[in-house]
């Protein structure tokens, strides 16, 4: 296993990546200061529960922990205030107190949801991320936790850092192909915002990575997480730098919300969003020739690069103006200046965004 450290003073924590992390959970919890005297509450979803809940519970009970759990429906719809309240009720009934800890066993949905529960339960208790999707290399690190509002994604949330991230790469083997691709979208994003050599490495190793070659996968996750750790350690609460992690997300969140989360998952929406951002960069003269390579690398990972669903530009723009990254309804974008480098642009002209949306729906070059 490899270890990365998020340095945030008293909120610092380790990320363990590699096969066998789940089996080592009791030791890692002890090390993080969560000893066997504390009650644990696992939040997971129906798919992950059927695969890994029993195993996880057994490992923890054998080590002397008292464990209870709550299983939510799979998918983005679990990130709601209604489900949030159900978990709080179950945790109260299970007798969880301020010394207890929540464990998020699942993908980004479960991580965001359980993290938000932990951030607010009795004004905040400890939580641990046990990511089970590739995409969750991103969501499990950095402490952004949230549920959705019918009018927008991640609108009700908090910053609440986990005490530990235990990332067992063995658990990724059961992921459906569509979720694997979605996860690679955020891996690629971490290259696109920070490190051209990482993008090149991802292009060269696309085949091996999609075969889940173990050494390659561990390196990809380590490199992608390192970018996130570097950014978050410098700007925990998104006062500046951290916003670059939103490359592809202003477009992506709007697409995701308008298509219904089922038709387009988060990673797919971000992939199309990164192509849109690259096209917008070229249109504004910020960069030359970035969209072609953006499309190419995404396509190597079987990700969508154009918008096949008929969305009205008016609706997309309205959704973007509601996005919480916007300031006073202005359109704010993270735009590539080259592969591996980005800039934040505030108050982008609406007409240029409309032109990009038109080209994106025609399926190609602007
Ligand atoms: N907090 C952050 O910083 C941050 C960053 C990126 C994304 N996110 C959020 O993450 C969410 C998306 O996360 P996701 O893509 O992991 O989605 P997800 O949690 O819905 O998981 C995707 C699907 O895979 C299934 N699954 C999970 N692990 C599995 C496994 N090991 N084997 C088989 N099936 C498995 C799940 O049941 C689900 O059906 C979005 O809500 C997004 O907003 C948050
Ligand atoms: Zn994302």
PDB file of C-alpha atoms in Angstrom, residues 30-191:
ATOM      1  CA  UNK A  30      -6.585   2.906  15.603  1.00  0.00           C
ATOM      2  CA  UNK A  31      -3.798   4.936  14.028  1.00  0.00           C
ATOM      3  CA  UNK A  32      -6.331   7.647  13.146  1.00  0.00           C
ATOM      4  CA  UNK A  33      -7.411   7.782  16.792  1.00  0.00           C
ATOM      5  CA  UNK A  34     -10.680   5.874  16.334  1.00  0.00           C
ATOM      6  CA  UNK A  35     -10.281   3.103  18.883  1.00  0.00           C
ATOM      7  CA  UNK A  36     -12.510   0.103  19.569  1.00  0.00           C
ATOM      8  CA  UNK A  37     -14.366   1.908  22.332  1.00  0.00           C
ATOM      9  CA  UNK A  38     -16.131   4.055  19.720  1.00  0.00           C
ATOM     10  CA  UNK A  39     -19.276   3.057  17.839  1.00  0.00           C
ATOM     11  CA  UNK A  40     -19.049   2.878  14.047  1.00  0.00           C
ATOM     12  CA  UNK A  41     -21.903   3.477  11.598  1.00  0.00           C
ATOM     13  CA  UNK A  42     -21.441   2.369   7.989  1.00  0.00           C
ATOM     14  CA  UNK A  43     -23.335   4.183   5.235  1.00  0.00           C
ATOM     15  CA  UNK A  44     -23.348   2.322   1.927  1.00  0.00           C
ATOM     16  CA  UNK A  45     -25.579   1.793  -1.110  1.00  0.00           C
ATOM     17  CA  UNK A  46     -27.499  -1.287  -2.210  1.00  0.00           C
ATOM     18  CA  UNK A  47     -24.939  -2.426  -4.814  1.00  0.00           C
ATOM     19  CA  UNK A  48     -21.915  -2.011  -2.578  1.00  0.00           C
ATOM     20  CA  UNK A  49     -23.799  -3.537   0.369  1.00  0.00           C
ATOM     21  CA  UNK A  50     -24.428  -6.753  -1.536  1.00  0.00           C
ATOM     22  CA  UNK A  51     -20.719  -7.010  -2.399  1.00  0.00           C
ATOM     23  CA  UNK A  52     -18.773  -5.703   0.579  1.00  0.00           C
ATOM     24  CA  UNK A  53     -20.939  -4.830   3.599  1.00  0.00           C
ATOM     25  CA  UNK A  54     -20.742  -8.203   5.288  1.00  0.00           C
ATOM     26  CA  UNK A  55     -16.992  -8.468   4.774  1.00  0.00           C
ATOM     27  CA  UNK A  56     -16.398  -4.953   6.131  1.00  0.00           C
ATOM     28  CA  UNK A  57     -18.651  -5.500   9.138  1.00  0.00           C
ATOM     29  CA  UNK A  58     -16.949  -8.799   9.977  1.00  0.00           C
ATOM     30  CA  UNK A  59     -13.463  -7.274   9.786  1.00  0.00           C
ATOM     31  CA  UNK A  60     -14.507  -4.499  12.166  1.00  0.00           C
ATOM     32  CA  UNK A  61     -16.490  -6.656  14.612  1.00  0.00           C
ATOM     33  CA  UNK A  62     -13.666  -9.195  14.807  1.00  0.00           C
ATOM     34  CA  UNK A  63     -11.423  -6.336  15.871  1.00  0.00           C
ATOM     35  CA  UNK A  64     -13.832  -5.410  18.666  1.00  0.00           C
ATOM     36  CA  UNK A  65     -15.831  -2.523  17.152  1.00  0.00           C
ATOM     37  CA  UNK A  66     -19.602  -2.116  17.617  1.00  0.00           C
ATOM     38  CA  UNK A  67     -20.932  -1.611  14.081  1.00  0.00           C
ATOM     39  CA  UNK A  68     -24.327  -0.621  12.667  1.00  0.00           C
ATOM     40  CA  UNK A  69     -25.222   0.419   9.131  1.00  0.00           C
ATOM     41  CA  UNK A  70     -27.689   2.087   6.775  1.00  0.00           C
ATOM     42  CA  UNK A  71     -28.120   1.102   3.119  1.00  0.00           C
ATOM     43  CA  UNK A  72     -29.309   3.766   0.656  1.00  0.00           C
ATOM     44  CA  UNK A  73     -30.569   3.330  -2.904  1.00  0.00           C
ATOM     45  CA  UNK A  74     -27.822   3.359  -5.517  1.00  0.00           C
ATOM     46  CA  UNK A  75     -27.320   6.496  -7.564  1.00  0.00           C
ATOM     47  CA  UNK A  76     -27.388  10.265  -7.316  1.00  0.00           C
ATOM     48  CA  UNK A  77     -30.959  10.316  -5.953  1.00  0.00           C
ATOM     49  CA  UNK A  78     -29.601   9.165  -2.578  1.00  0.00           C
ATOM     50  CA  UNK A  79     -27.920  12.564  -2.174  1.00  0.00           C
ATOM     51  CA  UNK A  80     -31.140  14.139  -0.899  1.00  0.00           C
ATOM     52  CA  UNK A  81     -32.319  15.796   2.305  1.00  0.00           C
ATOM     53  CA  UNK A  82     -34.918  13.035   2.722  1.00  0.00           C
ATOM     54  CA  UNK A  83     -32.277  10.270   2.748  1.00  0.00           C
ATOM     55  CA  UNK A  84     -30.032  12.440   4.931  1.00  0.00           C
ATOM     56  CA  UNK A  85     -32.794  12.610   7.544  1.00  0.00           C
ATOM     57  CA  UNK A  86     -33.367   8.851   7.402  1.00  0.00           C
ATOM     58  CA  UNK A  87     -29.695   8.228   8.167  1.00  0.00           C
ATOM     59  CA  UNK A  88     -29.737  10.663  11.090  1.00  0.00           C
ATOM     60  CA  UNK A  89     -32.789   8.848  12.478  1.00  0.00           C
ATOM     61  CA  UNK A  90     -31.110   5.445  12.117  1.00  0.00           C
ATOM     62  CA  UNK A  91     -27.908   6.732  13.740  1.00  0.00           C
ATOM     63  CA  UNK A  92     -29.864   8.134  16.706  1.00  0.00           C
ATOM     64  CA  UNK A  93     -31.694   4.838  17.112  1.00  0.00           C
ATOM     65  CA  UNK A  94     -28.351   3.012  17.001  1.00  0.00           C
ATOM     66  CA  UNK A  95     -27.172   5.188  19.881  1.00  0.00           C
ATOM     67  CA  UNK A  96     -24.394   7.062  18.086  1.00  0.00           C
ATOM     68  CA  UNK A  97     -22.905   9.856  20.168  1.00  0.00           C
ATOM     69  CA  UNK A  98     -20.323  12.586  19.622  1.00  0.00           C
ATOM     70  CA  UNK A  99     -17.467  10.121  19.955  1.00  0.00           C
ATOM     71  CA  UNK A 100     -18.848   7.804  17.260  1.00  0.00           C
ATOM     72  CA  UNK A 101     -17.694   7.730  13.651  1.00  0.00           C
ATOM     73  CA  UNK A 102     -19.415   7.369  10.297  1.00  0.00           C
ATOM     74  CA  UNK A 103     -17.822   5.193   7.621  1.00  0.00           C
ATOM     75  CA  UNK A 104     -18.644   5.907   3.964  1.00  0.00           C
ATOM     76  CA  UNK A 105     -18.374   2.607   2.098  1.00  0.00           C
ATOM     77  CA  UNK A 106     -19.071   3.344  -1.558  1.00  0.00           C
ATOM     78  CA  UNK A 107     -18.610   5.788  -4.397  1.00  0.00           C
ATOM     79  CA  UNK A 108     -18.833   9.554  -4.456  1.00  0.00           C
ATOM     80  CA  UNK A 109     -22.559   9.545  -3.740  1.00  0.00           C
ATOM     81  CA  UNK A 110     -22.167   7.659  -0.471  1.00  0.00           C
ATOM     82  CA  UNK A 111     -19.029   9.651   0.426  1.00  0.00           C
ATOM     83  CA  UNK A 112     -20.706  13.033  -0.090  1.00  0.00           C
ATOM     84  CA  UNK A 113     -23.865  11.939   1.722  1.00  0.00           C
ATOM     85  CA  UNK A 114     -22.256  10.192   4.716  1.00  0.00           C
ATOM     86  CA  UNK A 115     -19.748  13.038   4.971  1.00  0.00           C
ATOM     87  CA  UNK A 116     -22.556  15.577   5.185  1.00  0.00           C
ATOM     88  CA  UNK A 117     -24.288  13.490   7.838  1.00  0.00           C
ATOM     89  CA  UNK A 118     -21.001  13.372   9.809  1.00  0.00           C
ATOM     90  CA  UNK A 119     -20.453  17.120   9.372  1.00  0.00           C
ATOM     91  CA  UNK A 120     -23.795  17.933  10.959  1.00  0.00           C
ATOM     92  CA  UNK A 121     -24.647  15.035  13.311  1.00  0.00           C
ATOM     93  CA  UNK A 122     -24.477  16.530  16.813  1.00  0.00           C
ATOM     94  CA  UNK A 123     -22.564  19.465  15.255  1.00  0.00           C
ATOM     95  CA  UNK A 124     -19.991  17.225  13.650  1.00  0.00           C
ATOM     96  CA  UNK A 125     -18.430  13.825  14.324  1.00  0.00           C
ATOM     97  CA  UNK A 126     -15.533  11.864  12.819  1.00  0.00           C
ATOM     98  CA  UNK A 127     -15.832  10.116   9.478  1.00  0.00           C
ATOM     99  CA  UNK A 128     -13.788   7.783   7.334  1.00  0.00           C
ATOM    100  CA  UNK A 129     -13.829   7.343   3.576  1.00  0.00           C
ATOM    101  CA  UNK A 130     -13.662   3.831   2.140  1.00  0.00           C
ATOM    102  CA  UNK A 131     -13.974   4.591  -1.581  1.00  0.00           C
ATOM    103  CA  UNK A 132     -15.164   1.779  -3.837  1.00  0.00           C
ATOM    104  CA  UNK A 133     -15.269   3.536  -7.222  1.00  0.00           C
ATOM    105  CA  UNK A 134     -12.496   4.920  -9.372  1.00  0.00           C
ATOM    106  CA  UNK A 135     -14.183   8.312  -9.383  1.00  0.00           C
ATOM    107  CA  UNK A 136     -14.082   8.386  -5.602  1.00  0.00           C
ATOM    108  CA  UNK A 137     -10.288   8.945  -5.666  1.00  0.00           C
ATOM    109  CA  UNK A 138     -11.464  12.511  -6.218  1.00  0.00           C
ATOM    110  CA  UNK A 139     -14.550  12.760  -4.021  1.00  0.00           C
ATOM    111  CA  UNK A 140     -13.066  11.012  -0.968  1.00  0.00           C
ATOM    112  CA  UNK A 141     -10.221  13.517  -0.628  1.00  0.00           C
ATOM    113  CA  UNK A 142     -10.610  17.162   0.290  1.00  0.00           C
ATOM    114  CA  UNK A 143     -13.564  17.320   2.646  1.00  0.00           C
ATOM    115  CA  UNK A 144     -16.284  18.677   0.369  1.00  0.00           C
ATOM    116  CA  UNK A 145     -19.488  16.963   1.461  1.00  0.00           C
ATOM    117  CA  UNK A 146     -23.027  17.686   0.306  1.00  0.00           C
ATOM    118  CA  UNK A 147     -26.493  16.659  -0.733  1.00  0.00           C
ATOM    119  CA  UNK A 148     -28.410  18.010  -3.714  1.00  0.00           C
ATOM    120  CA  UNK A 149     -31.375  20.381  -3.876  1.00  0.00           C
ATOM    121  CA  UNK A 150     -33.967  19.853  -6.632  1.00  0.00           C
ATOM    122  CA  UNK A 151     -32.735  23.141  -8.143  1.00  0.00           C
ATOM    123  CA  UNK A 152     -29.025  22.384  -8.044  1.00  0.00           C
ATOM    124  CA  UNK A 153     -26.258  19.942  -7.302  1.00  0.00           C
ATOM    125  CA  UNK A 154     -24.355  19.966  -3.999  1.00  0.00           C
ATOM    126  CA  UNK A 155     -26.224  23.059  -2.839  1.00  0.00           C
ATOM    127  CA  UNK A 156     -26.566  21.897   0.789  1.00  0.00           C
ATOM    128  CA  UNK A 157     -23.119  21.050   2.083  1.00  0.00           C
ATOM    129  CA  UNK A 158     -20.101  21.668   4.241  1.00  0.00           C
ATOM    130  CA  UNK A 159     -16.333  21.310   4.429  1.00  0.00           C
ATOM    131  CA  UNK A 160     -15.617  18.366   6.716  1.00  0.00           C
ATOM    132  CA  UNK A 161     -12.360  16.449   6.350  1.00  0.00           C
ATOM    133  CA  UNK A 162     -12.283  12.694   6.924  1.00  0.00           C
ATOM    134  CA  UNK A 163      -9.928  11.233   9.561  1.00  0.00           C
ATOM    135  CA  UNK A 164      -8.697   8.644   7.085  1.00  0.00           C
ATOM    136  CA  UNK A 165      -9.131   7.495   3.473  1.00  0.00           C
ATOM    137  CA  UNK A 166      -8.660   3.733   3.046  1.00  0.00           C
ATOM    138  CA  UNK A 167      -8.700   2.985  -0.686  1.00  0.00           C
ATOM    139  CA  UNK A 168      -8.639  -0.736  -1.422  1.00  0.00           C
ATOM    140  CA  UNK A 169      -8.006  -1.112  -5.161  1.00  0.00           C
ATOM    141  CA  UNK A 170      -9.188  -4.741  -5.038  1.00  0.00           C
ATOM    142  CA  UNK A 171     -12.751  -3.478  -4.593  1.00  0.00           C
ATOM    143  CA  UNK A 172     -12.645  -1.730  -7.973  1.00  0.00           C
ATOM    144  CA  UNK A 173     -12.686  -5.049  -9.843  1.00  0.00           C
ATOM    145  CA  UNK A 174     -16.465  -5.357  -9.606  1.00  0.00           C
ATOM    146  CA  UNK A 175     -17.160  -1.902 -11.116  1.00  0.00           C
ATOM    147  CA  UNK A 176     -19.342  -1.863 -14.242  1.00  0.00           C
ATOM    148  CA  UNK A 177     -17.475  -0.593 -17.360  1.00  0.00           C
ATOM    149  CA  UNK A 178     -19.483   2.652 -17.483  1.00  0.00           C
ATOM    150  CA  UNK A 179     -18.395   3.526 -13.935  1.00  0.00           C
ATOM    151  CA  UNK A 180     -14.786   2.717 -14.772  1.00  0.00           C
ATOM    152  CA  UNK A 181     -14.883   5.197 -17.659  1.00  0.00           C
ATOM    153  CA  UNK A 182     -16.552   7.822 -15.459  1.00  0.00           C
ATOM    154  CA  UNK A 183     -13.764   7.441 -12.908  1.00  0.00           C
ATOM    155  CA  UNK A 184     -11.101   7.966 -15.532  1.00  0.00           C
ATOM    156  CA  UNK A 185     -12.729  11.301 -16.432  1.00  0.00           C
ATOM    157  CA  UNK A 186     -11.661  12.748 -13.060  1.00  0.00           C
ATOM    158  CA  UNK A 187      -8.245  11.058 -13.268  1.00  0.00           C
ATOM    159  CA  UNK A 188      -7.731  12.765 -16.647  1.00  0.00           C
ATOM    160  CA  UNK A 189      -9.000  16.038 -15.158  1.00  0.00           C
ATOM    161  CA  UNK A 190      -6.235  15.944 -12.558  1.00  0.00           C
ATOM    162  CA  UNK A 191      -3.692  15.700 -15.383  1.00  0.00           C
TER     163      UNK A 191
END
